[in-house]
mmCIF file of N, CA, C and O in Angstrom:
data_model
loop_
_atom_site.group_PDB
_atom_site.id
_atom_site.type_symbol
_atom_site.label_atom_id
_atom_site.label_comp_id
_atom_site.label_asym_id
_atom_site.label_seq_id
_atom_site.Cartn_x
_atom_site.Cartn_y
_atom_site.Cartn_z
ATOM 1 N N MET T 1 6.417 -8.539 -3.250
ATOM 2 C CA MET T 1 5.858 -9.877 -3.183
ATOM 3 C C MET T 1 4.634 -9.677 -4.121
ATOM 4 O O MET T 1 4.073 -8.629 -4.350
ATOM 5 N N LYS T 2 4.556 -10.871 -4.988
ATOM 6 C CA LYS T 2 3.438 -10.914 -6.146
ATOM 7 C C LYS T 2 2.274 -11.536 -5.431
ATOM 8 O O LYS T 2 2.093 -12.523 -4.782
ATOM 9 N N TYR T 3 1.109 -10.750 -5.377
ATOM 10 C CA TYR T 3 -0.164 -11.207 -4.839
ATOM 11 C C TYR T 3 -1.296 -12.054 -5.753
ATOM 12 O O TYR T 3 -1.776 -12.834 -5.471
ATOM 13 N N SER T 4 -1.131 -11.433 -7.082
ATOM 14 C CA SER T 4 -2.100 -11.945 -8.104
ATOM 15 C C SER T 4 -1.395 -11.680 -9.370
ATOM 16 O O SER T 4 -0.238 -10.601 -9.599
ATOM 17 N N LYS T 5 -1.758 -12.572 -10.138
ATOM 18 C CA LYS T 5 -1.032 -12.469 -11.803
ATOM 19 C C LYS T 5 -1.677 -11.421 -12.721
ATOM 20 O O LYS T 5 -1.224 -10.795 -13.317
ATOM 21 N N CYS T 6 -2.834 -10.942 -11.875
ATOM 22 C CA CYS T 6 -3.569 -9.811 -12.420
ATOM 23 C C CYS T 6 -2.845 -8.425 -11.875
ATOM 24 O O CYS T 6 -2.717 -8.230 -10.680
ATOM 25 N N LYS T 7 -2.173 -7.723 -12.730
ATOM 26 C CA LYS T 7 -1.581 -6.495 -12.237
ATOM 27 C C LYS T 7 -2.261 -5.452 -11.825
ATOM 28 O O LYS T 7 -1.757 -5.024 -10.786
ATOM 29 N N ASP T 8 -3.586 -5.285 -12.046
ATOM 30 C CA ASP T 8 -4.551 -4.623 -11.311
ATOM 31 C C ASP T 8 -4.690 -5.105 -9.720
ATOM 32 O O ASP T 8 -4.748 -4.046 -8.937
ATOM 33 N N ILE T 9 -5.038 -6.214 -9.726
ATOM 34 C CA ILE T 9 -5.461 -6.665 -8.209
ATOM 35 C C ILE T 9 -4.135 -6.463 -7.477
ATOM 36 O O ILE T 9 -4.087 -6.242 -6.460
ATOM 37 N N ASP T 10 -3.188 -6.816 -7.910
ATOM 38 C CA ASP T 10 -1.830 -6.884 -7.334
ATOM 39 C C ASP T 10 -1.415 -5.649 -6.983
ATOM 40 O O ASP T 10 -0.983 -5.449 -5.867
ATOM 41 N N ARG T 11 -1.745 -4.565 -7.640
ATOM 42 C CA ARG T 11 -1.368 -2.914 -7.504
ATOM 43 C C ARG T 11 -2.162 -2.697 -6.112
ATOM 44 O O ARG T 11 -1.769 -1.786 -5.182
ATOM 45 N N LEU T 12 -3.488 -3.319 -6.370
ATOM 46 C CA LEU T 12 -4.570 -2.697 -5.322
ATOM 47 C C LEU T 12 -4.199 -3.313 -4.004
ATOM 48 O O LEU T 12 -4.253 -2.667 -2.764
ATOM 49 N N VAL T 13 -3.795 -4.723 -3.874
ATOM 50 C CA VAL T 13 -3.577 -5.119 -2.751
ATOM 51 C C VAL T 13 -2.226 -4.789 -2.340
ATOM 52 O O VAL T 13 -2.268 -4.595 -0.985
ATOM 53 N N SER T 14 -1.334 -4.419 -2.809
ATOM 54 C CA SER T 14 0.025 -3.745 -2.481
ATOM 55 C C SER T 14 -0.406 -2.157 -1.808
ATOM 56 O O SER T 14 0.028 -2.045 -0.518
ATOM 57 N N ARG T 15 -1.249 -1.303 -2.190
ATOM 58 C CA ARG T 15 -1.575 -0.376 -1.675
ATOM 59 C C ARG T 15 -2.495 -0.527 -0.502
ATOM 60 O O ARG T 15 -2.242 0.378 0.624
ATOM 61 N N LEU T 16 -3.408 -1.271 -0.211
ATOM 62 C CA LEU T 16 -4.080 -1.614 0.719
ATOM 63 C C LEU T 16 -3.310 -2.245 1.959
ATOM 64 O O LEU T 16 -3.346 -1.789 2.957
ATOM 65 N N ILE T 17 -2.324 -2.965 1.713
ATOM 66 C CA ILE T 17 -1.225 -3.454 2.617
ATOM 67 C C ILE T 17 -0.420 -2.146 3.223
ATOM 68 O O ILE T 17 -0.323 -1.862 4.402
ATOM 69 N N ARG T 18 0.066 -1.140 2.255
ATOM 70 C CA ARG T 18 0.522 0.039 2.697
ATOM 71 C C ARG T 18 -0.277 0.794 3.547
ATOM 72 O O ARG T 18 0.259 1.507 4.517
ATOM 73 N N THR T 19 -1.462 0.681 3.723
ATOM 74 C CA THR T 19 -2.346 1.248 4.644
ATOM 75 C C THR T 19 -2.745 0.695 5.850
ATOM 76 O O THR T 19 -3.855 0.925 6.376
ATOM 77 N N GLY T 20 -2.552 -0.551 6.096
ATOM 78 C CA GLY T 20 -2.778 -1.442 7.304
ATOM 79 C C GLY T 20 -3.229 -2.896 7.176
ATOM 80 O O GLY T 20 -3.784 -3.345 8.124
ATOM 81 N N TRP T 21 -3.492 -3.322 5.944
ATOM 82 C CA TRP T 21 -4.523 -4.553 5.843
ATOM 83 C C TRP T 21 -3.298 -5.463 5.823
ATOM 84 O O TRP T 21 -1.996 -5.027 5.836
ATOM 85 N N CYS T 22 -3.604 -6.858 6.057
ATOM 86 C CA CYS T 22 -2.488 -7.813 6.236
ATOM 87 C C CYS T 22 -3.051 -8.889 5.295
ATOM 88 O O CYS T 22 -4.095 -9.552 5.105
ATOM 89 N N TYR T 23 -1.851 -9.573 4.566
ATOM 90 C CA TYR T 23 -2.142 -10.467 3.650
ATOM 91 C C TYR T 23 -1.385 -11.862 4.100
ATOM 92 O O TYR T 23 -0.540 -11.796 4.649
ATOM 93 N N LYS T 24 -2.306 -12.776 3.951
ATOM 94 C CA LYS T 24 -1.883 -14.506 4.127
ATOM 95 C C LYS T 24 -1.914 -15.188 2.921
ATOM 96 O O LYS T 24 -3.131 -15.406 2.441
ATOM 97 N N ARG T 25 -1.006 -15.743 2.428
ATOM 98 C CA ARG T 25 -0.841 -16.534 1.560
ATOM 99 C C ARG T 25 -1.377 -18.163 1.532
ATOM 100 O O ARG T 25 -1.329 -18.578 2.659
ATOM 101 N N GLY T 26 -2.406 -18.501 0.677
ATOM 102 C CA GLY T 26 -2.702 -19.814 0.575
ATOM 103 C C GLY T 26 -2.148 -20.449 -0.624
ATOM 104 O O GLY T 26 -1.285 -20.253 -1.409
ATOM 105 N N THR T 27 -2.664 -21.691 -0.886
ATOM 106 C CA THR T 27 -2.328 -22.375 -1.871
ATOM 107 C C THR T 27 -2.622 -21.964 -3.392
ATOM 108 O O THR T 27 -1.618 -21.514 -4.334
ATOM 109 N N LYS T 28 -4.078 -21.667 -3.504
ATOM 110 C CA LYS T 28 -4.520 -21.124 -4.768
ATOM 111 C C LYS T 28 -5.150 -19.821 -4.426
ATOM 112 O O LYS T 28 -5.286 -18.758 -5.474
ATOM 113 N N HIS T 29 -5.528 -19.496 -3.455
ATOM 114 C CA HIS T 29 -5.922 -17.940 -2.855
ATOM 115 C C HIS T 29 -5.282 -17.617 -1.740
ATOM 116 O O HIS T 29 -4.907 -18.321 -0.573
ATOM 117 N N GLY T 30 -5.117 -16.371 -1.643
ATOM 118 C CA GLY T 30 -4.795 -15.558 -0.290
ATOM 119 C C GLY T 30 -5.840 -14.893 0.356
ATOM 120 O O GLY T 30 -6.956 -14.755 -0.225
ATOM 121 N N ARG T 31 -5.616 -14.493 1.470
ATOM 122 C CA ARG T 31 -6.665 -13.713 2.436
ATOM 123 C C ARG T 31 -5.927 -12.252 2.825
ATOM 124 O O ARG T 31 -4.938 -12.147 2.990
ATOM 125 N N LEU T 32 -6.831 -11.391 2.302
ATOM 126 C CA LEU T 32 -6.424 -10.158 2.337
ATOM 127 C C LEU T 32 -7.452 -9.730 3.766
ATOM 128 O O LEU T 32 -8.689 -9.505 3.663
ATOM 129 N N TYR T 33 -6.842 -9.170 4.918
ATOM 130 C CA TYR T 33 -7.591 -8.980 6.308
ATOM 131 C C TYR T 33 -7.581 -7.467 6.219
ATOM 132 O O TYR T 33 -6.701 -6.796 5.886
ATOM 133 N N SER T 34 -8.758 -7.064 6.662
ATOM 134 C CA SER T 34 -8.915 -5.694 6.850
ATOM 135 C C SER T 34 -8.085 -5.283 8.276
ATOM 136 O O SER T 34 -7.728 -6.027 9.030
ATOM 137 N N PRO T 35 -7.967 -4.033 8.236
ATOM 138 C CA PRO T 35 -7.237 -3.175 9.353
ATOM 139 C C PRO T 35 -7.527 -4.161 11.049
ATOM 140 O O PRO T 35 -6.935 -4.034 11.649
ATOM 141 N N SER T 36 -9.019 -3.923 11.150
ATOM 142 C CA SER T 36 -9.466 -4.806 12.313
ATOM 143 C C SER T 36 -9.215 -5.910 12.545
ATOM 144 O O SER T 36 -9.142 -6.477 13.480
ATOM 145 N N GLY T 37 -8.942 -6.876 11.300
ATOM 146 C CA GLY T 37 -8.608 -8.146 11.409
ATOM 147 C C GLY T 37 -10.000 -9.103 11.516
ATOM 148 O O GLY T 37 -9.747 -10.472 11.507
ATOM 149 N N LYS T 38 -11.211 -8.620 11.508
ATOM 150 C CA LYS T 38 -12.362 -9.380 11.331
ATOM 151 C C LYS T 38 -12.673 -9.544 10.393
ATOM 152 O O LYS T 38 -13.665 -10.632 10.061
ATOM 153 N N LEU T 39 -12.801 -8.906 9.458
ATOM 154 C CA LEU T 39 -13.098 -9.107 8.033
ATOM 155 C C LEU T 39 -12.060 -9.320 6.932
ATOM 156 O O LEU T 39 -10.910 -8.892 7.067
ATOM 157 N N TYR T 40 -12.441 -10.352 6.049
ATOM 158 C CA TYR T 40 -11.242 -10.691 5.080
ATOM 159 C C TYR T 40 -11.770 -10.719 3.371
ATOM 160 O O TYR T 40 -13.031 -11.079 3.344
ATOM 161 N N ILE T 41 -11.022 -10.594 2.524
ATOM 162 C CA ILE T 41 -11.466 -10.637 1.068
ATOM 163 C C ILE T 41 -10.629 -12.107 0.678
ATOM 164 O O ILE T 41 -9.351 -11.994 0.916
ATOM 165 N N THR T 42 -11.150 -12.762 -0.174
ATOM 166 C CA THR T 42 -10.346 -13.774 -0.721
ATOM 167 C C THR T 42 -9.627 -13.275 -1.889
ATOM 168 O O THR T 42 -10.394 -12.829 -2.886
ATOM 169 N N VAL T 43 -8.394 -13.333 -2.257
ATOM 170 C CA VAL T 43 -7.460 -12.757 -3.595
ATOM 171 C C VAL T 43 -7.040 -14.101 -4.198
ATOM 172 O O VAL T 43 -6.493 -15.002 -3.797
ATOM 173 N N SER T 44 -7.778 -14.331 -5.369
ATOM 174 C CA SER T 44 -7.205 -15.352 -6.272
ATOM 175 C C SER T 44 -5.879 -14.974 -7.010
ATOM 176 O O SER T 44 -5.606 -14.059 -7.482
ATOM 177 N N THR T 45 -5.054 -15.979 -6.946
ATOM 178 C CA THR T 45 -3.470 -15.867 -7.621
ATOM 179 C C THR T 45 -3.477 -16.025 -8.901
ATOM 180 O O THR T 45 -2.558 -15.264 -9.456
ATOM 181 N N THR T 46 -4.471 -16.427 -9.572
ATOM 182 C CA THR T 46 -4.769 -16.523 -11.040
ATOM 183 C C THR T 46 -5.981 -16.428 -11.453
ATOM 184 O O THR T 46 -6.779 -17.309 -11.782
ATOM 185 N N PRO T 47 -6.798 -15.084 -11.403
ATOM 186 C CA PRO T 47 -7.763 -14.823 -11.713
ATOM 187 C C PRO T 47 -8.187 -15.403 -13.241
ATOM 188 O O PRO T 47 -7.304 -15.000 -14.219
ATOM 189 N N GLY T 48 -9.324 -15.815 -13.413
ATOM 190 C CA GLY T 48 -9.579 -16.034 -14.769
ATOM 191 C C GLY T 48 -10.771 -15.395 -15.715
ATOM 192 O O GLY T 48 -10.702 -15.222 -16.739
ATOM 193 N N CYS T 49 -11.293 -14.324 -14.779
ATOM 194 C CA CYS T 49 -12.463 -13.799 -15.293
ATOM 195 C C CYS T 49 -12.079 -12.401 -15.855
ATOM 196 O O CYS T 49 -11.091 -11.842 -15.032
ATOM 197 N N SER T 50 -12.487 -11.974 -16.775
ATOM 198 C CA SER T 50 -12.397 -10.284 -17.221
ATOM 199 C C SER T 50 -12.717 -9.368 -16.216
ATOM 200 O O SER T 50 -12.372 -8.325 -16.218
ATOM 201 N N ARG T 51 -13.732 -9.915 -15.283
ATOM 202 C CA ARG T 51 -14.326 -8.941 -14.391
ATOM 203 C C ARG T 51 -13.986 -9.205 -13.184
ATOM 204 O O ARG T 51 -14.404 -8.474 -11.970
ATOM 205 N N SER T 52 -12.588 -9.748 -13.007
ATOM 206 C CA SER T 52 -12.251 -10.031 -11.890
ATOM 207 C C SER T 52 -11.713 -8.823 -10.752
ATOM 208 O O SER T 52 -12.023 -8.606 -9.625
ATOM 209 N N TYR T 53 -11.037 -7.937 -11.667
ATOM 210 C CA TYR T 53 -10.717 -6.898 -10.879
ATOM 211 C C TYR T 53 -11.900 -5.809 -10.188
ATOM 212 O O TYR T 53 -11.951 -5.366 -9.314
ATOM 213 N N PRO T 54 -12.849 -5.468 -11.188
ATOM 214 C CA PRO T 54 -14.017 -4.781 -10.676
ATOM 215 C C PRO T 54 -14.717 -5.423 -9.677
ATOM 216 O O PRO T 54 -14.962 -4.793 -9.034
ATOM 217 N N ASN T 55 -14.788 -6.582 -9.702
ATOM 218 C CA ASN T 55 -15.337 -7.315 -8.586
ATOM 219 C C ASN T 55 -14.759 -7.205 -7.274
ATOM 220 O O ASN T 55 -15.069 -7.237 -6.376
ATOM 221 N N PHE T 56 -13.414 -7.325 -7.333
ATOM 222 C CA PHE T 56 -12.365 -7.328 -6.233
ATOM 223 C C PHE T 56 -12.459 -5.984 -5.667
ATOM 224 O O PHE T 56 -12.801 -5.996 -4.488
ATOM 225 N N ARG T 57 -12.356 -4.739 -6.481
ATOM 226 C CA ARG T 57 -12.750 -3.564 -6.033
ATOM 227 C C ARG T 57 -14.260 -3.217 -5.264
ATOM 228 O O ARG T 57 -13.886 -2.814 -4.325
ATOM 229 N N SER T 58 -15.202 -3.842 -5.663
ATOM 230 C CA SER T 58 -16.277 -3.616 -5.273
ATOM 231 C C SER T 58 -16.372 -4.501 -4.033
ATOM 232 O O SER T 58 -17.124 -4.158 -3.057
ATOM 233 N N ASP T 59 -15.599 -5.629 -3.448
ATOM 234 C CA ASP T 59 -15.519 -6.616 -2.489
ATOM 235 C C ASP T 59 -14.766 -5.505 -1.444
ATOM 236 O O ASP T 59 -15.314 -5.550 -0.335
ATOM 237 N N VAL T 60 -13.867 -4.775 -1.840
ATOM 238 C CA VAL T 60 -12.828 -4.109 -0.924
ATOM 239 C C VAL T 60 -13.869 -2.987 -0.424
ATOM 240 O O VAL T 60 -13.841 -2.707 0.743
ATOM 241 N N ARG T 61 -14.375 -2.160 -1.376
ATOM 242 C CA ARG T 61 -15.249 -1.199 -1.060
ATOM 243 C C ARG T 61 -16.640 -1.507 -0.028
ATOM 244 O O ARG T 61 -16.767 -0.919 0.860
ATOM 245 N N ARG T 62 -17.054 -2.552 -0.100
ATOM 246 C CA ARG T 62 -18.097 -3.038 0.669
ATOM 247 C C ARG T 62 -17.567 -3.594 2.145
ATOM 248 O O ARG T 62 -18.230 -3.104 3.060
ATOM 249 N N ILE T 63 -16.163 -4.078 2.105
ATOM 250 C CA ILE T 63 -15.612 -4.127 3.369
ATOM 251 C C ILE T 63 -15.407 -2.705 4.101
ATOM 252 O O ILE T 63 -15.518 -2.808 5.361
ATOM 253 N N LEU T 64 -14.801 -1.911 3.275
ATOM 254 C CA LEU T 64 -14.611 -0.642 3.980
ATOM 255 C C LEU T 64 -15.843 0.223 4.645
ATOM 256 O O LEU T 64 -15.785 0.737 5.516
ATOM 257 N N LYS T 65 -16.871 0.019 3.933
ATOM 258 C CA LYS T 65 -17.873 0.619 4.177
ATOM 259 C C LYS T 65 -18.457 -0.107 5.528
ATOM 260 O O LYS T 65 -19.383 0.485 6.236
ATOM 261 N N ALA T 66 -18.453 -1.381 5.418
ATOM 262 C CA ALA T 66 -18.927 -1.927 6.830
ATOM 263 C C ALA T 66 -17.955 -1.762 7.825
ATOM 264 O O ALA T 66 -18.634 -1.780 9.097
ATOM 265 N N ALA T 67 -16.907 -1.678 7.501
ATOM 266 C CA ALA T 67 -15.780 -1.394 8.922
ATOM 267 C C ALA T 67 -15.856 -0.174 9.275
ATOM 268 O O ALA T 67 -15.818 0.337 10.649
ATOM 269 N N TYR T 68 -16.192 0.771 8.293
ATOM 270 C CA TYR T 68 -16.248 2.482 8.529
ATOM 271 C C TYR T 68 -17.553 2.936 7.940
ATOM 272 O O TYR T 68 -17.219 3.676 7.064
ATOM 273 N N PRO T 69 -18.735 2.772 8.707
ATOM 274 C CA PRO T 69 -19.855 3.067 8.215
ATOM 275 C C PRO T 69 -20.131 4.624 8.020
ATOM 276 O O PRO T 69 -20.598 5.300 7.253
ATOM 277 N N ASP T 70 -19.547 5.507 8.847
ATOM 278 C CA ASP T 70 -19.759 7.016 8.903
ATOM 279 C C ASP T 70 -18.557 7.723 8.402
ATOM 280 O O ASP T 70 -18.449 9.034 8.051
ATOM 281 N N GLN T 71 -17.656 7.034 7.585
ATOM 282 C CA GLN T 71 -16.343 7.734 7.104
ATOM 283 C C GLN T 71 -16.062 7.174 5.739
ATOM 284 O O GLN T 71 -16.823 5.992 5.197
ATOM 285 N N THR T 72 -15.468 7.681 4.877
ATOM 286 C CA THR T 72 -14.848 7.383 3.488
ATOM 287 C C THR T 72 -13.381 6.799 3.694
ATOM 288 O O THR T 72 -12.649 6.954 2.631
ATOM 289 N N ILE T 73 -12.910 6.385 4.881
ATOM 290 C CA ILE T 73 -11.462 6.073 5.177
ATOM 291 C C ILE T 73 -10.797 5.082 4.298
ATOM 292 O O ILE T 73 -11.644 4.071 3.976
ATOM 293 N N GLY T 74 -9.918 5.087 3.594
ATOM 294 C CA GLY T 74 -9.365 4.090 2.831
ATOM 295 C C GLY T 74 -10.049 4.144 1.301
ATOM 296 O O GLY T 74 -9.197 3.369 0.620
ATOM 297 N N LEU T 75 -10.722 4.837 0.807
ATOM 298 C CA LEU T 75 -11.450 4.934 -0.373
ATOM 299 C C LEU T 75 -10.543 5.179 -1.357
ATOM 300 O O LEU T 75 -10.589 4.968 -2.531
ATOM 301 N N HIS T 76 -9.371 6.178 -0.850
ATOM 302 C CA HIS T 76 -8.583 6.508 -1.930
ATOM 303 C C HIS T 76 -7.678 5.442 -2.458
ATOM 304 O O HIS T 76 -7.310 5.685 -3.803
ATOM 305 N N CYS T 77 -7.607 4.411 -1.836
ATOM 306 C CA CYS T 77 -6.846 3.371 -2.306
ATOM 307 C C CYS T 77 -7.535 2.737 -3.406
ATOM 308 O O CYS T 77 -6.783 1.995 -4.400
ATOM 309 N N LEU T 78 -8.631 2.597 -3.783
ATOM 310 C CA LEU T 78 -9.459 2.121 -4.787
ATOM 311 C C LEU T 78 -9.425 2.925 -6.251
ATOM 312 O O LEU T 78 -9.786 2.375 -7.142
ATOM 313 N N SER T 79 -8.951 4.126 -6.107
ATOM 314 C CA SER T 79 -8.683 4.949 -7.107
ATOM 315 C C SER T 79 -7.469 4.361 -7.945
ATOM 316 O O SER T 79 -6.671 4.251 -7.186
ATOM 317 N N ASP T 80 -7.531 4.702 -9.365
ATOM 318 C CA ASP T 80 -6.439 4.213 -10.101
ATOM 319 C C ASP T 80 -5.435 5.454 -10.162
ATOM 320 O O ASP T 80 -4.565 5.235 -10.977
ATOM 321 N N ARG T 81 -5.710 6.480 -9.685
ATOM 322 C CA ARG T 81 -4.972 7.772 -9.369
ATOM 323 C C ARG T 81 -3.950 7.630 -8.262
ATOM 324 O O ARG T 81 -4.330 7.103 -7.530
ATOM 325 N N PRO T 82 -2.803 8.262 -8.748
ATOM 326 C CA PRO T 82 -1.925 8.327 -7.547
ATOM 327 C C PRO T 82 -2.675 9.386 -6.324
ATOM 328 O O PRO T 82 -3.588 10.155 -6.554
ATOM 329 N N ILE T 83 -2.272 8.616 -4.969
ATOM 330 C CA ILE T 83 -2.975 9.353 -3.863
ATOM 331 C C ILE T 83 -2.166 10.975 -3.943
ATOM 332 O O ILE T 83 -1.108 11.064 -4.102
ATOM 333 N N PRO T 84 -2.871 11.914 -3.681
ATOM 334 C CA PRO T 84 -2.282 13.058 -3.675
ATOM 335 C C PRO T 84 -1.803 13.756 -2.594
ATOM 336 O O PRO T 84 -1.826 13.070 -1.349
ATOM 337 N N ASN T 85 -0.748 14.320 -2.489
ATOM 338 C CA ASN T 85 0.298 14.635 -1.745
ATOM 339 C C ASN T 85 -0.424 16.134 -1.019
ATOM 340 O O ASN T 85 -0.189 17.115 -1.625
ATOM 341 N N THR T 86 -0.772 16.092 0.376
ATOM 342 C CA THR T 86 -1.394 17.168 0.558
ATOM 343 C C THR T 86 -0.502 18.168 1.698
ATOM 344 O O THR T 86 -1.057 19.374 2.164
ATOM 345 N N ASN T 87 0.799 17.542 1.815
ATOM 346 C CA ASN T 87 1.810 18.592 2.433
ATOM 347 C C ASN T 87 2.279 19.667 1.743
ATOM 348 O O ASN T 87 2.698 20.728 2.513
ATOM 349 N N ASN T 88 2.325 19.476 0.425
ATOM 350 C CA ASN T 88 2.916 20.743 -0.238
ATOM 351 C C ASN T 88 1.998 21.927 -1.036
ATOM 352 O O ASN T 88 2.126 22.360 -2.016
ATOM 353 N N ARG T 89 0.762 21.728 -0.404
ATOM 354 C CA ARG T 89 -0.305 22.646 -1.135
ATOM 355 C C ARG T 89 -0.077 24.173 -0.846
ATOM 356 O O ARG T 89 0.267 24.458 0.509
ATOM 357 N N VAL T 90 -0.285 24.920 -1.497
ATOM 358 C CA VAL T 90 -0.184 26.471 -1.081
ATOM 359 C C VAL T 90 -1.469 26.818 -0.927
ATOM 360 O O VAL T 90 -2.628 26.752 -1.864
ATOM 361 N N SER T 91 -1.820 27.662 -0.150
ATOM 362 C CA SER T 91 -3.258 28.344 0.556
ATOM 363 C C SER T 91 -3.348 29.641 0.073
ATOM 364 O O SER T 91 -2.457 30.410 -0.232
#
C-alpha cells in the first residue's frame, strides 16, 4: 500500500505499521494512529514542502514520547538505518 508520494514518509509509515500503528486512509490525508489508539498524526498523501519528512519524523517522535515517557520504545523506527538483528550476536 502506498501511504504518501514522498518515499521517505512512505517508508517510515510502513515501518511504524509493522510495529503496531494503524493507518486509515482519507481523501487527501490519512491518519496514523499510535498503538494505544488515542493519538494520531495526519499523513499528507502529496506533501509539497521540502521539510515535510523532517517535520513528520518530529511529530512521530513527539507522540512516542507522550505515549511512553519513561522509555525509548519505537524510536528505532525513526532511524534511517536498518533495524539491527540482536538474535545473532556473539558474546
